[in-house]
């Protein structure tokens, strides 16, 4: 396995600056956030190819292009724009030699359940996208952010029953399962063949706060850098290995207590002991 990073928090840093930072931090892969930034422009194919070339020269893998826009937005215009952007990214993946497109299942429109949003809006779109990806030799991976239409394992099961294509899978993030009380280790066992990419993000459960306000209130859990929360990283990574995953652990930095570079440095140092 390799330790990687989602580049979204470094949007003001050039690709040369990112490569320099990654080299110092011991980070071996980039999950490039496919929005216009100092290091990427989804409307500039030449820039995308240059990014791939520079990363290759530095020995840094591009583990995926990633964009988590709302493909089930209440506004039809917003929904169609998000879907169009993801479709465009398939071509950029091919141009850059990137094998995985990471994305989201969308947020449920008001008055619609997550299951209905999947059946009526998300999966009809992904059914077509996944087939186009297969024609290009690419994989599509949904991140399991709890707010989206794939909050829990029952919804994951529905996704892969409805769209069973082998190139459709998950960008697996244990942090979104832990605080809900969902067994993330068992989830790896059940959905192992669908794990194409992973987010390395931890969750700290603040026990005294939970005991004070209960699990129906807020403020009793928070996202932290790997090693600073309650995910059992040794067991989790061993479980990933047991199902054949040998890809990237991509640090998603959402820890408000740590600076931008500081968080990536701490996370990379912690994860390297397991890989």
Short mmCIF file of C-alpha atoms in Angstrom, two decimals:
data_model
loop_
_atom_site.label_atom_id
_atom_site.label_comp_id
_atom_site.label_asym_id
_atom_site.label_seq_id
_atom_site.Cartn_x
_atom_site.Cartn_y
_atom_site.Cartn_z
CA UNK A 1 0.00 0.00 0.00
CA UNK A 2 0.93 3.66 -0.34
CA UNK A 3 0.16 6.73 1.74
CA UNK A 4 -1.50 9.43 -0.36
CA UNK A 5 -3.43 12.66 0.07
CA UNK A 6 -6.55 14.36 -1.25
CA UNK A 7 -5.22 17.63 -2.66
CA UNK A 8 -8.35 19.73 -2.02
CA UNK A 9 -6.98 21.69 0.99
CA UNK A 10 -3.92 22.72 -1.08
CA UNK A 11 -5.85 24.47 -3.82
CA UNK A 12 -3.54 27.49 -3.83
CA UNK A 13 -0.40 25.37 -4.30
CA UNK A 14 1.07 24.60 -7.73
CA UNK A 15 1.73 21.03 -8.79
CA UNK A 16 5.45 21.67 -8.35
CA UNK A 17 4.79 22.89 -4.81
CA UNK A 18 2.61 19.87 -4.07
CA UNK A 19 5.28 17.49 -5.32
CA UNK A 20 7.89 19.21 -3.15
CA UNK A 21 5.64 18.97 -0.08
CA UNK A 22 4.75 15.32 -0.74
CA UNK A 23 8.41 14.41 -1.12
CA UNK A 24 9.22 16.01 2.24
CA UNK A 25 6.19 14.40 3.90
CA UNK A 26 6.76 10.89 2.57
CA UNK A 27 3.48 10.99 0.64
CA UNK A 28 3.53 8.72 -2.41
CA UNK A 29 0.23 9.42 -4.18
CA UNK A 30 -2.19 12.22 -5.03
CA UNK A 31 -5.96 12.02 -5.13
CA UNK A 32 -6.30 15.12 -7.26
CA UNK A 33 -9.37 17.20 -6.55
CA UNK A 34 -10.69 17.87 -10.04
CA UNK A 35 -11.82 21.45 -9.57
CA UNK A 36 -10.01 24.52 -10.87
CA UNK A 37 -7.06 25.29 -8.61
CA UNK A 38 -3.43 26.29 -8.74
CA UNK A 39 -2.45 22.70 -9.55
CA UNK A 40 -5.33 21.53 -11.75
CA UNK A 41 -7.84 22.80 -14.29
CA UNK A 42 -10.50 20.33 -15.50
CA UNK A 43 -10.97 22.43 -18.64
CA UNK A 44 -7.30 22.28 -19.65
CA UNK A 45 -6.28 18.88 -21.03
CA UNK A 46 -2.71 20.03 -21.67
CA UNK A 47 -2.34 21.07 -18.03
CA UNK A 48 -3.76 17.72 -16.92
CA UNK A 49 -1.23 15.85 -19.03
CA UNK A 50 1.55 18.04 -17.64
CA UNK A 51 0.44 17.27 -14.08
CA UNK A 52 0.56 13.55 -14.87
CA UNK A 53 4.00 13.92 -16.46
CA UNK A 54 5.48 15.82 -13.50
CA UNK A 55 4.02 13.38 -10.97
CA UNK A 56 5.41 10.46 -12.95
CA UNK A 57 8.86 12.02 -13.05
CA UNK A 58 8.73 12.51 -9.27
CA UNK A 59 7.59 8.93 -8.64
CA UNK A 60 4.23 10.04 -7.28
CA UNK A 61 1.19 8.02 -8.30
CA UNK A 62 -2.06 9.76 -9.19
CA UNK A 63 -4.40 7.37 -7.41
CA UNK A 64 -7.56 9.05 -8.69
CA UNK A 65 -9.25 12.15 -9.95
CA UNK A 66 -11.87 13.14 -7.38
CA UNK A 67 -14.90 15.39 -7.45
CA UNK A 68 -17.78 15.17 -5.00
CA UNK A 69 -20.45 17.41 -6.52
CA UNK A 70 -24.15 16.81 -5.97
CA UNK A 71 -25.41 14.56 -8.78
CA UNK A 72 -28.90 14.44 -7.21
CA UNK A 73 -29.30 18.17 -6.55
CA UNK A 74 -32.82 19.52 -6.17
CA UNK A 75 -32.16 22.01 -8.95
CA UNK A 76 -32.19 20.28 -12.32
CA UNK A 77 -29.60 22.73 -13.65
CA UNK A 78 -27.23 22.03 -10.75
CA UNK A 79 -27.83 18.29 -11.06
CA UNK A 80 -27.11 18.27 -14.80
CA UNK A 81 -23.99 20.41 -14.34
CA UNK A 82 -22.61 17.99 -11.74
CA UNK A 83 -23.33 14.98 -13.93
CA UNK A 84 -21.77 16.68 -16.95
CA UNK A 85 -18.62 17.49 -14.98
CA UNK A 86 -18.15 13.87 -13.93
CA UNK A 87 -18.68 12.70 -17.49
CA UNK A 88 -15.95 15.11 -18.62
CA UNK A 89 -13.58 13.77 -16.00
CA UNK A 90 -13.66 10.31 -17.57
CA UNK A 91 -11.85 11.77 -20.56
CA UNK A 92 -9.29 13.47 -18.32
CA UNK A 93 -8.66 10.20 -16.47
CA UNK A 94 -7.93 8.54 -19.78
CA UNK A 95 -5.67 11.40 -20.93
CA UNK A 96 -3.70 11.26 -17.67
CA UNK A 97 -3.48 7.48 -17.33
CA UNK A 98 -5.50 7.56 -14.09
CA UNK A 99 -7.53 4.42 -13.43
CA UNK A 100 -10.09 5.57 -10.83
CA UNK A 101 -12.65 8.39 -10.74
CA UNK A 102 -13.82 9.10 -7.18
CA UNK A 103 -17.17 10.81 -6.73
CA UNK A 104 -20.30 11.04 -4.58
CA UNK A 105 -23.75 9.49 -4.67
CA UNK A 106 -25.47 12.85 -4.20
CA UNK A 107 -27.57 14.37 -1.43
CA UNK A 108 -31.28 13.57 -1.14
CA UNK A 109 -33.57 16.39 -2.33
CA UNK A 110 -36.01 17.68 0.29
CA UNK A 111 -38.92 15.34 0.82
CA UNK A 112 -37.14 12.37 -0.78
CA UNK A 113 -35.61 9.44 1.08
CA UNK A 114 -32.06 8.38 0.33
CA UNK A 115 -33.28 5.11 -1.14
CA UNK A 116 -35.67 6.93 -3.48
CA UNK A 117 -32.95 9.42 -4.45
CA UNK A 118 -30.71 6.49 -5.36
CA UNK A 119 -33.35 4.69 -7.39
CA UNK A 120 -34.77 7.72 -9.17
CA UNK A 121 -31.79 10.06 -9.62
CA UNK A 122 -28.36 8.75 -8.70
CA UNK A 123 -28.27 5.21 -10.06
CA UNK A 124 -29.83 6.00 -13.46
CA UNK A 125 -26.95 8.46 -13.97
CA UNK A 126 -24.25 6.16 -12.64
CA UNK A 127 -25.51 3.21 -14.65
CA UNK A 128 -24.58 5.08 -17.82
CA UNK A 129 -21.37 6.63 -16.45
CA UNK A 130 -20.07 3.26 -15.28
CA UNK A 131 -20.63 1.70 -18.68
CA UNK A 132 -18.76 4.54 -20.38
CA UNK A 133 -15.98 4.15 -17.84
CA UNK A 134 -15.74 0.43 -18.59
CA UNK A 135 -15.31 1.18 -22.29
CA UNK A 136 -12.28 3.30 -21.32
CA UNK A 137 -10.88 0.73 -18.89
CA UNK A 138 -11.70 2.92 -15.87
CA UNK A 139 -13.28 2.39 -12.45
CA UNK A 140 -15.82 4.61 -10.66
CA UNK A 141 -15.69 4.79 -6.84
CA UNK A 142 -18.32 6.38 -4.58
CA UNK A 143 -17.19 7.90 -1.30
CA UNK A 144 -19.45 6.87 1.58
CA UNK A 145 -19.90 10.33 3.14
CA UNK A 146 -22.73 9.81 5.61
CA UNK A 147 -24.76 12.80 4.36
CA UNK A 148 -25.06 11.33 0.88
CA UNK A 149 -27.43 8.72 -0.46
CA UNK A 150 -25.15 5.85 0.60
CA UNK A 151 -25.10 6.55 4.35
CA UNK A 152 -25.17 2.91 5.48
CA UNK A 153 -24.47 -0.65 4.33
CA UNK A 154 -28.06 -1.40 3.35
CA UNK A 155 -27.86 1.41 0.81
CA UNK A 156 -24.50 0.11 -0.43
CA UNK A 157 -26.12 -3.26 -1.00
CA UNK A 158 -28.89 -1.60 -3.00
CA UNK A 159 -26.34 0.26 -5.16
CA UNK A 160 -24.51 -2.88 -6.21
CA UNK A 161 -27.67 -4.91 -6.70
CA UNK A 162 -28.99 -2.25 -9.07
CA UNK A 163 -25.65 -1.54 -10.79
CA UNK A 164 -23.59 -4.74 -10.49
CA UNK A 165 -20.90 -3.75 -13.00
CA UNK A 166 -17.47 -4.87 -11.80
CA UNK A 167 -15.91 -1.44 -12.35
CA UNK A 168 -18.34 0.28 -9.94
CA UNK A 169 -17.20 0.43 -6.34
CA UNK A 170 -16.24 2.45 -3.29
CA UNK A 171 -13.82 5.07 -2.08
CA UNK A 172 -14.02 3.54 1.41
CA UNK A 173 -13.87 5.92 4.39
CA UNK A 174 -14.11 4.28 7.85
CA UNK A 175 -14.61 7.61 9.63
CA UNK A 176 -18.18 7.95 8.37
CA UNK A 177 -19.12 4.51 9.68
CA UNK A 178 -17.49 4.56 13.10
CA UNK A 179 -19.55 7.29 14.75
CA UNK A 180 -22.79 5.75 13.41
CA UNK A 181 -21.97 2.48 15.18
CA UNK A 182 -21.50 0.63 11.87
CA UNK A 183 -18.83 -2.09 11.90
CA UNK A 184 -16.28 -0.79 9.39
CA UNK A 185 -14.16 -3.95 9.65
CA UNK A 186 -17.09 -6.16 8.71
CA UNK A 187 -17.96 -3.73 5.92
CA UNK A 188 -14.49 -4.30 4.44
CA UNK A 189 -15.09 -8.05 4.49
CA UNK A 190 -18.51 -7.83 2.85
CA UNK A 191 -17.69 -5.20 0.22
CA UNK A 192 -13.99 -5.94 -0.25
CA UNK A 193 -14.12 -6.54 -3.99
CA UNK A 194 -15.81 -3.13 -4.38
CA UNK A 195 -13.07 -1.16 -2.63
CA UNK A 196 -11.12 0.64 -5.35
CA UNK A 197 -9.72 3.52 -3.25
CA UNK A 198 -9.73 4.57 0.41
CA UNK A 199 -9.87 7.78 2.41
CA UNK A 200 -7.64 7.84 5.46
CA UNK A 201 -9.65 9.91 7.92
CA UNK A 202 -10.29 9.21 11.59
CA UNK A 203 -13.14 10.01 13.96
CA UNK A 204 -12.77 10.91 17.62
CA UNK A 205 -15.76 10.06 19.78
CA UNK A 206 -15.77 12.48 22.73
CA UNK A 207 -17.05 10.09 25.37
CA UNK A 208 -17.86 12.61 28.10
CA UNK A 209 -19.85 14.74 25.65
CA UNK A 210 -21.75 11.71 24.35
CA UNK A 211 -22.57 10.66 27.92
CA UNK A 212 -23.84 14.19 28.63
CA UNK A 213 -26.00 14.93 25.57
CA UNK A 214 -26.70 11.50 24.05
CA UNK A 215 -26.31 10.36 20.47
CA UNK A 216 -29.26 12.37 19.16
CA UNK A 217 -27.46 15.66 19.87
CA UNK A 218 -24.37 17.01 18.17
CA UNK A 219 -20.81 17.80 19.14
CA UNK A 220 -19.85 14.37 20.48
CA UNK A 221 -17.71 13.30 17.53
CA UNK A 222 -15.34 15.03 15.15
CA UNK A 223 -13.14 14.17 12.18
CA UNK A 224 -9.42 13.99 12.96
CA UNK A 225 -6.18 12.97 11.28
CA UNK A 226 -5.44 9.20 11.30
CA UNK A 227 -4.08 8.08 14.65
CA UNK A 228 -5.82 10.80 16.67
CA UNK A 229 -9.24 9.14 16.83
CA UNK A 230 -10.90 5.79 17.42
CA UNK A 231 -10.40 3.91 14.14
CA UNK A 232 -8.29 0.79 14.76
CA UNK A 233 -5.87 1.43 11.91
CA UNK A 234 -3.76 -1.70 12.32
CA UNK A 235 -6.81 -3.97 12.26
CA UNK A 236 -8.43 -1.96 9.48
CA UNK A 237 -5.40 -2.06 7.19
CA UNK A 238 -4.94 -5.77 7.91
CA UNK A 239 -8.57 -6.31 6.92
CA UNK A 240 -8.02 -4.37 3.70
CA UNK A 241 -5.06 -6.61 2.91
CA UNK A 242 -7.12 -9.72 3.64
CA UNK A 243 -9.60 -8.81 0.88
CA UNK A 244 -6.83 -8.08 -1.61
CA UNK A 245 -6.68 -4.29 -1.39
CA UNK A 246 -3.18 -3.00 -2.06
CA UNK A 247 -3.94 0.56 -3.12
CA UNK A 248 -3.66 3.99 -1.57
CA UNK A 249 -4.57 5.25 1.89
CA UNK A 250 -5.46 8.80 0.86
CA UNK A 251 -5.38 11.25 3.77
CA UNK A 252 -8.47 13.47 3.76
CA UNK A 253 -7.56 16.36 6.05
CA UNK A 254 -10.65 17.69 7.85
CA UNK A 255 -9.07 18.10 11.29
CA UNK A 256 -9.82 21.66 12.39
CA UNK A 257 -7.31 21.43 15.25
CA UNK A 258 -4.32 21.06 12.94
CA UNK A 259 -2.79 23.30 10.31
CA UNK A 260 -2.90 22.31 6.67
CA UNK A 261 0.62 20.95 6.24
CA UNK A 262 0.84 19.85 9.88
CA UNK A 263 -2.14 17.51 9.52
CA UNK A 264 -0.80 15.80 6.42
CA UNK A 265 2.65 15.42 8.01
CA UNK A 266 1.24 13.84 11.18
CA UNK A 267 -1.10 11.57 9.25
CA UNK A 268 1.58 10.37 6.85
CA UNK A 269 4.04 9.69 9.66
CA UNK A 270 1.44 7.65 11.54
CA UNK A 271 0.23 5.60 8.56
CA UNK A 272 3.71 4.72 7.30
CA UNK A 273 4.19 2.28 10.18
CA UNK A 274 1.49 0.06 8.64
CA UNK A 275 2.58 0.10 5.00
#
